[in-house]
PDB file of C-alpha atoms in Angstrom:
ATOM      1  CA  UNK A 184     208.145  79.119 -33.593  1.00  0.00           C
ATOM      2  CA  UNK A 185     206.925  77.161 -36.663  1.00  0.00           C
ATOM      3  CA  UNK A 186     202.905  77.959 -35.779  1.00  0.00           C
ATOM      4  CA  UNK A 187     203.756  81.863 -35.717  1.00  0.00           C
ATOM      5  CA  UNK A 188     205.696  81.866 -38.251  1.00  0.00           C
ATOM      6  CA  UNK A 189     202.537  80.366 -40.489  1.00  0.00           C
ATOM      7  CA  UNK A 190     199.871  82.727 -38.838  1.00  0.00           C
ATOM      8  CA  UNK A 191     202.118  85.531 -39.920  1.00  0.00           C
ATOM      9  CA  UNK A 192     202.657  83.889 -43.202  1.00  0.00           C
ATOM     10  CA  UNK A 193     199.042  83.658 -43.923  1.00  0.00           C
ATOM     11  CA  UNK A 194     198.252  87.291 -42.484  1.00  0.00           C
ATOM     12  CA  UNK A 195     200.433  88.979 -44.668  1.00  0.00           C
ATOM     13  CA  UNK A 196     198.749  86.895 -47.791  1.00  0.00           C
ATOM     14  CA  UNK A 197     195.122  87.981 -46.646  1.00  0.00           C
ATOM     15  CA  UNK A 198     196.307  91.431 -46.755  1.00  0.00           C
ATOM     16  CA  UNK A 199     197.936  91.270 -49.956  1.00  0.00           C
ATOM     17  CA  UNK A 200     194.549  89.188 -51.593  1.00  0.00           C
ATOM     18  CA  UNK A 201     192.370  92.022 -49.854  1.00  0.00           C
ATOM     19  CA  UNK A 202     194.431  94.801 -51.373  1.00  0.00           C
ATOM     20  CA  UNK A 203     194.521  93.310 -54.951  1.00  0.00           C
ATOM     21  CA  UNK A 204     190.854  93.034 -54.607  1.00  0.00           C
ATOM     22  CA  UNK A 205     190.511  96.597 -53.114  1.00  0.00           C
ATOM     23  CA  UNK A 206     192.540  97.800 -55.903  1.00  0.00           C
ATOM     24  CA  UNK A 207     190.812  95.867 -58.250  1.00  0.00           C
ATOM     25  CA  UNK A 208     187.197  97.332 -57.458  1.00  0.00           C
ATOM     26  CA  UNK A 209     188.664 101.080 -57.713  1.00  0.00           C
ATOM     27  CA  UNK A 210     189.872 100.052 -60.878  1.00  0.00           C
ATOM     28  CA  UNK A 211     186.446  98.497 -61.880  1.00  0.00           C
ATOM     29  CA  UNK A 212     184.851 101.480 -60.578  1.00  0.00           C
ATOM     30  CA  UNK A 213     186.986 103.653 -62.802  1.00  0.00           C
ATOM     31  CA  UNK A 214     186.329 101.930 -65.964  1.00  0.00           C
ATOM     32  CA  UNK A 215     182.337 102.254 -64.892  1.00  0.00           C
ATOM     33  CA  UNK A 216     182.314 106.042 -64.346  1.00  0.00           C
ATOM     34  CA  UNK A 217     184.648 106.604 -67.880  1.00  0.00           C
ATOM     35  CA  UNK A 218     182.004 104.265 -69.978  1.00  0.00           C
ATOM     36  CA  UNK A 219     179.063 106.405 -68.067  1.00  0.00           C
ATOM     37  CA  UNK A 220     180.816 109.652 -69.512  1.00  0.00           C
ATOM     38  CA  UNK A 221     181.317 107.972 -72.718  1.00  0.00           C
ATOM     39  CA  UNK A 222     177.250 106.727 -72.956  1.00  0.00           C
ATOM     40  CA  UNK A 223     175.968 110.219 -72.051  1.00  0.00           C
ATOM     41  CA  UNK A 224     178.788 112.236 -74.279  1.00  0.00           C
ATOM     42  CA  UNK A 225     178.602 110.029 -77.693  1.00  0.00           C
ATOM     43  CA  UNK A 226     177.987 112.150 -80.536  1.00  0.00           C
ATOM     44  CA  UNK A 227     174.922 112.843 -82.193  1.00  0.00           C
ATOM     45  CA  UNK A 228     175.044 111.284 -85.176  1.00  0.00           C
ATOM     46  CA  UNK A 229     176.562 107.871 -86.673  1.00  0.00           C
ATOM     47  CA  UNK A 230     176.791 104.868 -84.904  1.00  0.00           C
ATOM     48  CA  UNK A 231     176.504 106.485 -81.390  1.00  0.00           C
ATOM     49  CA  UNK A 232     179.203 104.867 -80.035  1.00  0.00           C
ATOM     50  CA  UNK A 233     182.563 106.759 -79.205  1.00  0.00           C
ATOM     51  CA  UNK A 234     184.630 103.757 -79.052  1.00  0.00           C
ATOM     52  CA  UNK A 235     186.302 101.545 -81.597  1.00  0.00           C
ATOM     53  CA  UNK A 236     186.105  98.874 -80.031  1.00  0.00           C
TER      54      UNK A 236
END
């Protein structure tokens, strides 16, 4: 009972690490596409960026 109980143990942990990660690389990918908008909408003039940051 003991050995099941740790294979399920550790198969519900590998699917919540490969969700996190999942999530995490939408989340990355996200981030990419809204500094892509930002680098081909700056403004004209100034400093050319169109964060404060």
């Amino acid at each position: 009972m003991v050995p099941l109980l740790l294979v399920l143990l550790l198969a519900l942990i590998l699917f919540g690490a490969g969700f996190a990660l999942k999530a995490l690389w939408f989340i990355a990918i996200i981030v990419l596409v809204v500094w892509l908008v930002g680098f081909v909408a700056r403004p004209k003039g100034g400093s050319g960026r169109w964060y404060r940051w």
